[in-house]
XYZ file of C-alpha atoms in Angstrom:
756
model
C 4.627 31.734 44.301
C 1.406 29.775 44.617
C -0.987 28.121 42.232
C -3.571 26.378 44.365
C -7.144 25.889 43.265
C -8.366 26.381 46.830
C -7.100 29.975 46.793
C -9.377 30.939 43.905
C -12.058 32.438 46.081
C -13.934 35.702 46.348
C -14.740 36.238 50.025
C -16.312 38.888 52.247
C -16.767 39.504 55.966
C -20.339 40.782 55.724
C -23.549 39.963 53.827
C -24.359 41.702 50.554
C -26.402 44.836 51.055
C -27.080 45.342 47.334
C -27.239 43.228 44.190
C -23.724 44.117 42.956
C -22.320 42.717 46.200
C -24.120 39.368 45.901
C -22.314 36.360 44.432
C -23.314 34.621 41.171
C -23.871 30.930 40.554
C -25.316 29.373 37.416
C -25.433 26.486 34.978
C -26.033 28.251 31.652
C -29.809 28.167 32.083
C -30.505 28.896 35.767
C -28.747 31.826 37.389
C -28.829 32.919 41.018
C -27.357 35.749 43.062
C -26.607 34.807 46.670
C -26.720 37.620 49.258
C -25.558 35.611 52.277
C -27.853 37.225 54.844
C -28.150 35.918 58.403
C -31.621 36.803 59.694
C -32.844 36.401 56.117
C -31.303 35.112 52.911
C -32.266 36.346 49.462
C -31.332 34.221 46.464
C -32.344 36.138 43.350
C -33.347 33.920 40.435
C -33.062 33.941 36.651
C -34.013 31.496 33.931
C -32.299 32.226 30.616
C -35.398 32.009 28.424
C -37.639 34.401 30.354
C -38.190 37.300 27.942
C -40.771 40.050 27.678
C -43.415 39.680 25.002
C -43.689 36.737 22.667
C -42.833 35.549 19.143
C -42.799 38.582 16.908
C -41.774 39.716 13.419
C -39.917 43.002 13.867
C -39.431 43.758 10.152
C -40.930 46.934 8.689
C -43.144 46.022 5.682
C -42.178 47.864 2.522
C -38.780 48.905 3.912
C -36.990 47.975 0.689
C -38.846 50.720 -1.163
C -36.831 53.320 0.775
C -33.404 51.711 0.336
C -32.330 53.231 -2.978
C -33.337 56.742 -1.888
C -31.498 56.358 1.425
C -28.377 55.390 -0.501
C -28.758 58.317 -2.887
C -29.037 60.765 -0.003
C -25.976 59.349 1.729
C -23.838 59.504 -1.407
C -25.053 63.079 -1.923
C -23.879 63.995 1.581
C -27.428 64.525 2.883
C -26.902 62.370 5.959
C -29.612 63.799 8.189
C -32.217 63.443 5.471
C -31.094 59.857 4.928
C -31.385 59.178 8.649
C -34.864 60.661 8.769
C -35.966 58.483 5.860
C -34.545 55.324 7.437
C -36.202 56.168 10.751
C -39.560 56.577 9.036
C -39.502 53.697 6.576
C -36.992 51.015 7.574
C -36.691 50.666 11.344
C -37.986 47.834 13.504
C -41.610 47.653 14.597
C -41.680 48.294 17.530
C -38.559 50.426 17.578
C -36.981 48.539 20.485
C -36.646 44.851 21.316
C -37.802 42.784 24.287
C -36.005 42.649 27.636
C -34.649 39.655 29.493
C -36.529 39.536 32.811
C -35.792 38.461 36.371
C -37.858 35.468 37.461
C -38.029 36.210 41.193
C -36.498 35.338 44.561
C -36.050 32.389 46.874
C -36.304 33.929 50.352
C -35.269 32.216 53.573
C -36.048 33.516 57.062
C -34.104 32.248 60.112
C -34.791 32.528 63.798
C -31.260 33.222 65.021
C -31.263 34.523 68.568
C -27.989 36.119 69.490
C -25.132 38.037 67.920
C -23.634 36.803 64.650
C -19.880 36.213 64.844
C -17.120 34.818 62.591
C -19.088 35.720 59.485
C -17.717 34.763 56.067
C -19.284 34.362 52.649
C -17.309 33.153 49.692
C -17.529 32.000 46.118
C -15.187 29.121 45.387
C -14.348 29.386 41.686
C -12.912 25.868 41.627
C -15.937 24.023 43.041
C -18.522 26.585 41.806
C -20.161 26.650 45.232
C -21.148 29.732 47.220
C -20.655 29.280 50.970
C -21.951 31.362 53.871
C -20.770 30.553 57.394
C -21.134 32.199 60.793
C -21.593 31.461 64.480
C -24.489 32.343 66.762
C -23.752 31.476 70.367
C -22.093 28.064 70.361
C -23.566 26.942 67.020
C -21.771 27.176 63.660
C -24.093 27.577 60.672
C -23.109 26.818 57.065
C -25.060 27.335 53.832
C -23.905 26.046 50.462
C -25.560 27.184 47.216
C -24.831 25.885 43.725
C -26.579 25.327 40.403
C -25.889 21.973 38.777
C -25.515 21.629 35.027
C -25.738 17.798 35.011
C -28.951 17.811 37.075
C -30.305 21.230 35.965
C -31.229 22.142 39.518
C -30.461 24.804 42.137
C -29.462 23.392 45.514
C -29.226 25.055 48.931
C -27.652 22.933 51.673
C -28.031 24.128 55.287
C -26.020 22.674 58.151
C -25.386 23.384 61.836
C -22.640 22.188 64.172
C -25.182 21.018 66.749
C -28.130 18.683 66.095
C -31.594 20.164 65.818
C -30.534 23.743 65.064
C -31.450 24.044 61.396
C -34.742 25.937 61.163
C -36.103 28.304 58.536
C -39.077 29.367 56.443
C -38.761 29.342 52.638
C -40.866 31.407 50.219
C -40.916 32.059 46.484
C -41.710 35.546 45.188
C -41.712 37.342 41.834
C -42.267 40.814 40.446
C -44.079 39.266 37.491
C -47.709 38.148 37.484
C -47.667 34.869 39.424
C -49.418 32.507 41.816
C -47.960 30.405 44.630
C -49.455 27.056 45.601
C -48.528 23.867 47.412
C -48.866 20.313 46.164
C -47.875 17.540 48.544
C -44.515 18.525 50.044
C -43.670 20.967 47.253
C -43.926 24.730 46.989
C -44.876 25.885 43.486
C -44.769 29.311 41.877
C -46.210 29.797 38.386
C -46.310 32.992 36.369
C -45.862 34.648 33.008
C -43.444 37.155 31.498
C -44.400 40.791 31.141
C -45.606 42.547 27.992
C -43.315 44.228 25.497
C -45.266 47.314 24.564
C -48.414 46.032 22.879
C -47.013 42.495 22.632
C -48.485 40.310 25.366
C -46.131 38.390 27.607
C -46.105 34.773 26.428
C -43.391 32.926 28.384
C -44.888 30.932 31.240
C -42.562 29.956 34.067
C -42.598 27.552 36.978
C -40.451 27.307 40.094
C -40.814 24.190 42.251
C -39.083 23.770 45.625
C -38.808 20.764 47.895
C -36.867 20.211 51.115
C -35.170 17.045 52.290
C -34.236 17.023 55.982
C -32.172 14.899 58.343
C -33.725 14.988 61.772
C -36.427 17.456 62.717
C -39.374 18.045 60.420
C -40.453 19.832 57.272
C -43.914 20.744 56.055
C -45.708 22.980 53.572
C -48.311 25.569 54.519
C -49.394 29.185 54.142
C -47.525 29.518 50.850
C -44.189 28.483 52.369
C -41.877 25.577 53.155
C -41.119 25.171 56.857
C -38.187 23.342 58.429
C -37.915 22.953 62.189
C -35.290 21.416 64.514
C -33.396 19.655 61.721
C -29.794 18.484 61.840
C -29.366 19.294 58.160
C -31.663 20.358 55.325
C -31.427 20.620 51.554
C -33.649 22.756 49.350
C -33.943 21.557 45.759
C -35.299 24.270 43.449
C -36.226 23.599 39.836
C -36.982 26.321 37.275
C -38.445 25.923 33.789
C -40.351 27.952 31.187
C -42.629 27.334 28.238
C -39.997 28.696 25.815
C -38.959 26.124 23.208
C -37.570 28.537 20.628
C -37.997 32.077 19.344
C -41.154 30.918 17.544
C -42.582 28.346 19.980
C -43.606 28.963 23.608
C -45.820 25.914 24.029
C -43.749 23.832 26.455
C -45.258 22.693 29.763
C -43.124 24.622 32.247
C -44.541 22.963 35.378
C -44.127 19.407 34.100
C -40.558 20.129 33.015
C -39.694 21.651 36.392
C -41.215 18.760 38.334
C -39.406 16.151 36.228
C -36.030 17.762 36.884
C -36.786 18.152 40.581
C -37.837 14.532 40.980
C -34.600 13.223 39.433
C -32.425 15.471 41.573
C -34.192 14.532 44.822
C -33.867 10.849 43.946
C -30.128 11.297 43.301
C -29.617 13.027 46.643
C -27.691 16.119 47.623
C -24.288 14.432 47.886
C -24.406 12.909 44.395
C -25.827 16.078 42.841
C -23.083 18.191 44.429
C -20.348 15.762 43.443
C -21.525 15.641 39.819
C -21.826 19.433 39.753
C -18.279 20.145 40.904
C -16.776 17.418 38.735
C -18.550 18.820 35.684
C -17.409 22.373 36.475
C -13.806 21.403 37.248
C -13.515 19.448 34.001
C -13.672 22.797 32.202
C -12.370 25.211 34.815
C -9.145 23.386 35.643
C -8.019 23.352 32.017
C -6.228 26.675 32.624
C -4.143 27.813 35.581
C -2.494 31.202 35.994
C 0.028 32.402 38.568
C 1.067 36.053 38.405
C 2.426 36.219 41.938
C 1.167 36.298 45.503
C -1.310 38.651 47.114
C -3.072 39.174 50.431
C -5.538 36.313 50.082
C -6.310 36.677 53.798
C -7.925 40.043 52.989
C -11.577 40.255 51.956
C -11.987 40.740 48.212
C -13.595 44.179 48.433
C -10.669 45.382 50.555
C -8.211 43.978 48.017
C -9.943 45.944 45.253
C -9.608 49.093 47.351
C -5.905 48.467 47.798
C -5.038 47.247 44.312
C -3.681 50.612 43.141
C -1.815 51.235 46.367
C -0.095 47.897 46.871
C 1.286 44.992 44.897
C -1.370 42.331 44.431
C -0.804 40.479 41.145
C -2.863 37.598 42.506
C -5.975 39.782 42.275
C -5.430 40.132 38.520
C -5.156 36.346 38.158
C -8.243 35.900 40.367
C -10.160 38.343 38.155
C -8.982 36.457 35.059
C -10.205 33.161 36.499
C -13.443 34.815 37.617
C -14.106 35.646 33.968
C -13.617 31.986 33.070
C -15.874 30.939 35.953
C -18.613 33.312 34.799
C -18.542 31.932 31.263
C -18.916 28.348 32.505
C -21.761 29.500 34.750
C -23.701 31.402 32.082
C -23.021 29.755 28.702
C -23.475 26.008 28.520
C -25.024 23.620 26.020
C -28.813 23.723 26.172
C -28.958 27.314 27.389
C -28.977 30.717 25.758
C -25.761 32.613 25.052
C -24.532 35.224 27.511
C -26.553 38.445 27.420
C -25.305 41.908 28.340
C -25.446 40.702 31.941
C -24.566 37.102 31.266
C -27.331 35.193 33.023
C -27.835 37.480 36.021
C -30.368 40.298 36.048
C -32.585 41.489 38.896
C -34.894 43.771 36.932
C -38.015 43.519 34.786
C -36.746 46.491 32.756
C -32.940 46.103 32.839
C -30.474 48.505 31.188
C -30.530 48.070 27.403
C -32.952 45.194 27.936
C -30.113 42.915 29.115
C -30.287 41.470 25.607
C -27.666 40.903 22.890
C -25.901 44.027 21.648
C -23.897 42.683 18.746
C -21.875 45.710 17.692
C -19.231 44.671 20.280
C -20.731 43.389 23.522
C -21.891 39.876 22.606
C -18.749 39.297 20.552
C -16.591 40.408 23.494
C -18.468 37.965 25.720
C -16.975 35.157 23.658
C -13.443 36.463 23.063
C -12.011 34.197 25.802
C -14.023 31.136 24.748
C -11.278 29.570 22.646
C -8.070 31.103 24.025
C -9.002 30.393 27.642
C -9.958 26.727 27.306
C -13.731 27.275 27.223
C -14.477 26.111 23.691
C -17.644 24.186 24.535
C -19.094 27.375 26.070
C -19.185 28.807 22.536
C -21.950 26.410 21.515
C -24.981 28.434 22.725
C -23.820 31.338 20.550
C -23.696 29.115 17.476
C -27.141 27.738 18.206
C -28.504 31.271 18.454
C -26.840 32.136 15.141
C -28.766 29.354 13.406
C -31.985 30.910 14.704
C -31.000 34.491 13.865
C -30.091 33.295 10.370
C -33.756 32.285 9.961
C -35.231 35.581 11.125
C -32.391 37.446 9.439
C -33.211 35.877 6.078
C -36.665 37.454 6.297
C -35.086 40.765 7.269
C -32.675 40.539 4.333
C -35.588 40.100 1.923
C -37.812 42.740 3.533
C -35.241 45.518 3.904
C -32.768 44.763 1.101
C -34.438 42.281 -1.289
C -31.290 40.240 -0.781
C -30.237 36.625 -0.447
C -28.626 35.280 2.691
C -29.343 36.804 6.091
C -28.564 39.924 8.078
C -28.731 41.066 11.689
C -28.154 44.635 12.778
C -26.818 45.869 16.126
C -29.113 43.961 18.521
C -31.073 40.780 18.889
C -33.217 39.330 21.674
C -35.044 36.183 22.768
C -37.284 36.480 19.706
C -34.209 36.744 17.462
C -35.092 40.151 16.080
C -32.774 41.102 13.201
C -34.101 44.492 12.091
C -32.418 47.796 12.944
C -33.643 49.159 16.288
C -33.425 52.305 18.448
C -32.785 54.748 15.584
C -30.902 55.071 12.309
C -27.707 56.482 13.844
C -27.335 53.399 16.076
C -29.347 50.639 14.501
C -28.781 50.925 10.760
C -25.607 48.864 10.948
C -25.827 45.647 8.911
C -22.666 43.815 10.025
C -23.608 42.523 13.502
C -24.549 39.072 12.242
C -21.471 39.004 10.028
C -19.183 39.699 12.980
C -20.830 36.989 15.078
C -20.488 34.549 12.177
C -16.702 34.902 12.160
C -16.737 33.144 15.550
C -17.650 29.955 13.656
C -14.395 30.102 11.724
C -12.380 31.002 14.818
C -13.840 27.947 16.559
C -12.558 25.795 13.718
C -9.088 27.408 13.804
C -8.762 26.493 17.474
C -10.390 23.060 17.427
C -10.001 21.686 13.897
C -13.523 20.298 14.297
C -14.710 19.743 10.721
C -18.040 18.301 11.781
C -18.868 21.497 13.691
C -17.667 23.615 10.769
C -19.875 21.621 8.379
C -22.860 22.013 10.707
C -22.418 25.774 11.016
C -21.215 26.483 7.485
C -24.698 27.382 6.146
C -24.822 30.232 8.686
C -21.421 31.514 7.580
C -22.359 31.150 3.918
C -25.678 32.961 4.326
C -24.004 35.887 6.065
C -21.540 36.213 3.176
C -24.215 35.866 0.482
C -26.041 38.849 1.937
C -23.075 41.137 1.327
C -22.429 39.736 -2.152
C -25.955 40.944 -2.888
C -25.929 44.297 -1.093
C -22.481 45.898 -1.452
C -22.650 48.955 -3.713
C -20.056 51.033 -5.536
C -18.852 54.197 -3.830
C -19.153 57.033 -6.368
C -15.894 58.167 -7.891
C -13.755 55.499 -6.207
C -14.880 52.187 -7.590
C -14.780 50.670 -4.121
C -17.507 48.335 -2.890
C -19.067 49.502 0.387
C -21.958 48.900 2.740
C -24.698 51.529 2.534
C -26.528 52.585 4.594
C -24.468 51.850 7.684
C -22.786 53.522 10.663
C -19.613 53.261 12.705
C -21.150 51.777 15.859
C -22.723 54.390 18.115
C -20.360 57.171 16.999
C -21.413 60.281 15.087
C -19.324 61.876 12.370
C -18.946 65.663 11.894
C -21.993 65.883 9.617
C -24.217 65.596 12.716
C -25.185 62.014 11.954
C -24.150 58.422 12.470
C -25.517 57.085 9.213
C -22.943 56.847 6.427
C -21.456 54.547 3.787
C -18.617 52.064 4.175
C -17.285 52.751 7.681
C -13.886 51.174 8.251
C -15.195 48.558 10.672
C -17.700 47.289 8.103
C -15.005 46.813 5.515
C -12.816 44.952 7.996
C -15.649 42.671 9.117
C -16.814 41.878 5.588
C -13.194 41.231 4.589
C -12.861 38.727 7.446
C -16.247 37.198 6.643
C -15.353 36.568 2.992
C -11.982 35.159 4.008
C -13.518 32.872 6.633
C -16.289 31.624 4.356
C -14.039 30.998 1.362
C -11.507 29.147 3.532
C -14.293 27.118 5.162
C -15.572 26.177 1.701
C -12.070 25.006 0.816
C -11.770 22.907 3.986
C -15.177 21.312 3.342
C -14.603 21.004 -0.429
C -17.821 22.838 -1.327
C -18.945 25.982 -3.184
C -15.682 26.613 -5.057
C -17.271 29.102 -7.479
C -18.898 31.002 -4.626
C -15.586 31.083 -2.771
C -13.856 32.524 -5.854
C -16.524 35.208 -6.067
C -16.022 36.105 -2.416
C -12.265 36.432 -2.919
C -12.636 38.673 -5.953
C -15.251 40.807 -4.193
C -13.020 41.050 -1.146
C -10.325 42.657 -3.276
C -12.736 45.430 -4.285
C -13.709 46.478 -0.759
C -12.815 50.000 0.334
C -9.307 49.889 1.845
C -8.209 51.034 5.270
C -6.913 54.592 5.046
C -4.534 56.755 7.068
C -5.763 60.265 7.911
C -4.114 63.633 8.280
C -3.015 63.046 11.878
C -1.475 59.706 10.951
C -4.490 57.912 12.417
C -6.440 55.001 11.004
C -9.587 56.591 9.599
C -12.872 55.524 11.144
C -14.805 56.570 8.041
C -14.136 56.801 4.305
C -13.691 60.540 4.804
C -10.941 61.952 7.047
C -13.408 63.010 9.735
C -11.838 61.631 12.924
C -10.358 64.824 14.365
C -13.582 66.746 13.752
C -15.972 64.168 15.221
C -18.168 65.399 18.116
C -16.782 62.727 20.494
C -13.104 62.349 19.684
C -12.682 60.200 22.829
C -15.697 57.995 22.097
C -15.836 54.700 24.034
C -16.198 52.620 20.860
C -12.977 51.999 18.958
C -14.756 50.224 16.137
C -12.261 50.934 13.358
C -9.565 49.147 15.395
C -11.389 45.826 14.893
C -8.705 45.189 12.276
C -6.067 45.127 15.045
C -8.157 43.131 17.505
C -9.973 40.787 17.329
C -8.941 40.585 13.660
C -5.372 40.149 12.411
C -5.661 42.434 9.380
C -3.391 44.945 11.136
C -0.196 43.466 12.550
C 3.589 43.633 12.484
C 3.278 42.589 8.845
C 1.429 45.850 8.025
C 3.686 48.375 9.794
C 2.094 51.557 8.416
C -1.399 50.453 9.403
C -0.065 49.262 12.760
C 1.372 52.685 13.492
C -1.869 54.329 12.347
C -3.905 52.097 14.649
C -1.632 53.024 17.540
C -2.112 56.708 16.735
C -5.897 56.249 16.734
C -5.715 54.561 20.111
C -3.615 57.409 21.499
C -6.085 59.987 20.189
C -9.002 58.045 21.659
C -7.364 57.989 25.097
C -7.536 55.547 27.980
C -10.842 56.643 29.498
C -13.802 54.391 28.884
C -16.554 52.219 30.209
C -15.803 48.745 31.572
C -15.972 46.924 28.267
C -14.160 49.750 26.465
C -11.227 49.464 28.886
C -11.196 45.718 28.302
C -11.073 46.160 24.512
C -8.163 48.574 24.899
C -6.252 46.037 27.010
C -6.520 43.623 24.089
C -5.511 46.337 21.601
C -2.420 47.452 23.531
C -1.481 43.790 23.965
C -1.618 43.368 20.172
C 0.657 46.428 19.937
C 3.051 44.511 22.232
C 2.934 47.305 24.802
C 2.586 45.455 28.076
C 3.106 48.539 30.237
C 0.206 50.409 28.642
C -1.968 47.300 28.755
C -1.197 46.939 32.452
C -2.191 50.541 33.197
C -5.611 49.621 31.839
C -5.601 46.420 33.904
C -5.232 48.693 36.917
C -8.117 50.863 35.741
C -10.286 47.792 35.122
C -9.688 46.643 38.712
C -10.547 49.993 40.295
C -13.583 49.916 42.585
C -16.405 51.607 40.697
C -17.062 55.126 41.917
C -13.579 55.726 43.359
C -12.225 57.925 40.564
C -11.673 57.570 36.863
C -14.259 58.072 34.162
C -16.512 55.039 34.199
C -15.414 51.450 34.245
C -13.968 49.552 37.170
C -15.614 46.766 39.123
C -18.283 46.368 41.776
C -17.481 44.685 45.113
C -18.468 41.275 43.703
C -16.026 41.824 40.782
C -18.824 42.306 38.266
C -17.620 44.696 35.598
C -19.049 48.211 35.795
C -20.071 49.859 32.538
C -21.615 51.332 34.713
C -24.170 49.785 35.283
C -23.098 46.135 35.342
C -22.299 44.549 31.996
C -20.527 41.217 31.868
C -18.626 41.909 28.627
C -15.898 43.709 30.583
C -15.314 40.585 32.690
C -14.871 38.487 29.573
C -12.874 41.137 27.730
C -10.463 41.333 30.665
C -9.873 37.568 30.604
C -9.212 37.769 26.874
C -6.855 40.712 27.397
C -4.720 38.891 29.978
C -4.504 35.903 27.634
C -3.398 38.199 24.779
C -0.704 39.718 26.999
C 0.734 36.234 27.507
C 0.002 34.334 24.270
C -0.941 35.428 20.755
C -1.591 33.343 17.658
C -2.892 33.868 14.142
C -3.120 30.317 12.795
C 0.457 30.232 11.537
C 2.506 31.847 14.288
C 2.548 31.709 18.069
C 3.990 34.604 20.085
C 5.159 34.012 23.648
C 4.809 36.732 26.296
C 4.283 39.464 23.673
C 3.018 42.062 26.177
C 4.338 40.946 29.558
C 4.369 43.946 31.940
C 7.080 44.610 34.499
C 4.411 44.292 37.220
C 4.357 40.524 36.563
C 8.097 39.677 36.578
C 7.664 36.037 37.546
C 4.791 33.702 36.865
C 3.339 30.827 34.885
C 0.341 29.913 32.798
C -0.842 26.510 31.649
C -3.638 25.592 29.288
C -4.054 28.675 27.100
C -4.974 27.714 23.559
C -3.538 28.863 20.245
C -5.012 28.675 16.775
C -4.061 25.335 15.321
C -5.256 23.663 18.516
C -1.955 23.989 20.368
C -1.922 24.139 24.161
C 0.701 26.324 25.793
C 2.565 26.071 29.090
C 4.880 28.978 29.930
C 6.856 29.893 33.016
C 8.881 33.085 33.274
C 11.328 34.619 35.735
C 12.663 38.171 35.885
C 10.582 38.979 32.814
C 12.101 36.198 30.664
C 10.592 32.891 29.603
C 12.283 30.091 31.504
C 10.237 27.023 30.646
C 7.969 26.573 27.612
C 6.087 23.491 26.459
C 3.861 23.373 23.397
C 1.359 20.524 23.244
C 0.818 20.187 19.524
C -2.677 20.546 18.147
C -4.600 19.474 15.075
C -2.636 21.598 12.579
C 0.605 19.720 13.264
C 2.884 22.731 12.788
C 3.462 26.208 14.181
C 6.141 28.900 14.086
C 6.959 30.077 17.611
C 8.114 33.677 18.064
C 9.865 34.864 21.204
C 11.886 38.033 21.443
C 13.713 38.488 18.153
C 13.806 34.793 17.253
C 11.493 32.184 15.840
C 11.412 28.404 15.808
C 9.413 26.030 13.599
C 7.727 23.140 15.384
C 6.085 20.046 13.926
C 4.405 17.147 15.650
C 1.353 14.945 15.863
C -1.607 16.077 17.984
C -0.856 15.664 21.689
C 2.909 15.583 21.192
C 4.650 17.627 23.910
C 7.575 19.733 22.735
C 9.648 21.507 25.368
C 11.569 24.448 23.976
C 15.264 24.342 24.747
C 16.239 26.755 27.562
C 19.280 27.892 25.589
C 17.052 29.026 22.703
C 14.842 30.938 25.129
C 17.888 32.600 26.713
C 19.218 33.729 23.342
C 15.903 34.785 21.791
C-alpha cells in the first residue's frame, strides 16, 4: 500500500494530438491546456470572464400577462398549448444565452535538430505543475507550466541540461478580433469578445508576455518574442479583461495585465513557483486517499485502457484526486464559478455555451466542495448567486409579479435568469433555489455564521419567491410550482411542461427548511420562518407509482414516458444530494431504488456520476463500483456515452467537467456519509477496495474523518471533532455517540469496530 503525494501524476509518453489529450492548469481565473509538443508547443488560453456579447436584460416584457392562462392550460391537461403560449410570451430574449469563449493560444516554436527520445509529459497534482521533458542528442530539455493564484500569472519555465541550448520563438494568437503589438521587451495581444446574436461583443481582453533569460539573449520583433542561446528562460504571461461584473465592462484590461506581470517579474520565477505550489498544497493536501496499488509506471492512457481488464484501484484514487485538483484550479476566490467545462474551453461556440446549466450540472460541480476539503472553492458560486439574485429579482417581477428572485435552468456571464431554449427545457423555476441550498450546506460543514449572515439574503429571497408563486393543485389542496418541468424529460402527454414535478417539491422543501433553520441560527425573521414551515407542510408529497417506483410527476406517468431510461434522474434528488429519502423513510427508499433500477445504468458522464452517489446512498457499494468502472472507461470503447478522455476529462460526450466532480463526490459518499446528526463509516465500500485508508474527508458538523480498513472492515477510525461538538457514528449495525470540543481527536476503540 502506498500513499505518496509524488505518485499523484497523470503522465504520457507522447505529446497531445488533440485538446482532450492536453493537460489542464489554472488558478480560478486563468486556465491553460498544455499540449507538450516538441517542435512546437501550444498552450491554449482561457480567462474566466471572457463571454460573448455584453450586459443584457433577457426578460420578456409583459410575460406576466400570460402566466395565469399558462397555468389554466396546464391544469386542464392542455400541455402543448401551454408550452406554445410560454414559448411565445414568456421566454428569454434572445432565446439562448451567451457563450464562454476561448481567449487564444501561446505558441512556442523550437529548433530541435535530431530525434526526440525519452519523452514524458506529466501533470503533478500535488505541485500543480505540468512538466514536459525529452532528450535531443545529448541535451535534456524540460518545460514547466503552471498558473499561480497568489501572483495571478501564467509561467512557462524552459531549461536545458547544457548551457546555451534554450532557444525558441513565442507568439500570441486568437480566434477573436485582436491585434498584436510590442512595447519595450513585451509582447501584447489585445482584442474583444465576439457578438451574441445582435448583442455586440463588449469584453475587451489583453495578454502580455515577457521573457526573462539566464545567458543568451531575448528580444521582441515581428510580432513575436525571441530567445536565443539561453541557459534557461522563463515566460511570464498575464491575462486580464475589462469585465468587472455582469453589468460593468469598463475595466482597463491592458493596465491590469501589465500590473500583474510587473509584480510577478519582480518576484522572480523561483518565488512565484514556490508561492504557487505552497498555496495549492495548502488545499490539496487536506485529503489523502489510498485504495490500493496500481501500475504507476504505465502511462495514464494505457491504464485507462486496462482498467476493466486488470486490478488498478490506484487509478480510481488518482481520478478522485484529479477531481479535487480540477476544482482548486478552476474555482478560487476572485474568479468565476466552474462552468460546464470548468475553466477550460477551446472554442468560440462551445457545446451548450460552456455556461452554467443549473438543473444539475453546476450543482454537481460543487458536490465535492465541502466533503472533499475544498470549502473555500465554494466561494465563487456564492458570489455569483448574489449577482443572479439581482437579475433574478427583475425576472421574478417581470414573469411572475413576485417578490424575491428566481433563476431558471441556465445562467451565463451576464447572469441571465429567464427561461431559455424552449418551454419544455427552460420553464423550470427551481434552478436558483437548488443553488441556494449550497449556502446552507456550507454552514452545516463549516459552522461559519458570518458567511451564513452574508449570504442569508440570497437564501431568503429564493424562498420568498416560492411563498409568492406556489399555487393550489386542483382537487388535491397541495401547493405546487406551475408552470414547470422535470428537467429535460418529457412526460407521456408529448410535453415537458407540467405542474409540481417531484424534483421541484423536493427542492422547495429543502429550501424552506434551510432558510427557516438559517433564520433560527441568525435569530432573524421568525414570522417568515414560521410561514415557510407551514407552507412546507402543504407541498405536494412524494408518491409511489404502480410499479413501486418513486413518481417523477404528480401523475403516475413514469412507465409511459417516451424516454424511460432518460439520463436525468431528477426525482431522485430527494435521495441525493438531499436527505429527504433515507433509511428513516424505508418505503420511499425502496421506491427510489426501484426508479433507479428502471432508469438503468446507461448514461452520460455526469449521469453516471450522479448514479454513483445514488447507489452509495442506497449502501450498495457493488453497484456503485460497477458505475465507477463505467466512469473510468476510455470514451469511445463501448458503453452508451460517458467515460473519460485520455487526459481524464469526463466525457458527456463532449467534455463536461461535472462528471469529474460528481465522481469525486461519489467516492466520498461510498466512504463517508453524514446528515448533520449522524456519521456513517464505509457505508458503500465495494469488495474491489478491500484494504485502504482515507484522511481529511469532512462531515456535516465540521468533523474531519480518518479511516483505515482491512479485509473490508474498519480497523482504525479517528474523528476530529468539529464545530457542532457532537455526532452519532454509525458503523455496521452499531452506533456510538461522540462529544468533544472543536479539534478534539477521538479514536474509536478497535473492539467496538470489530463488534459493530
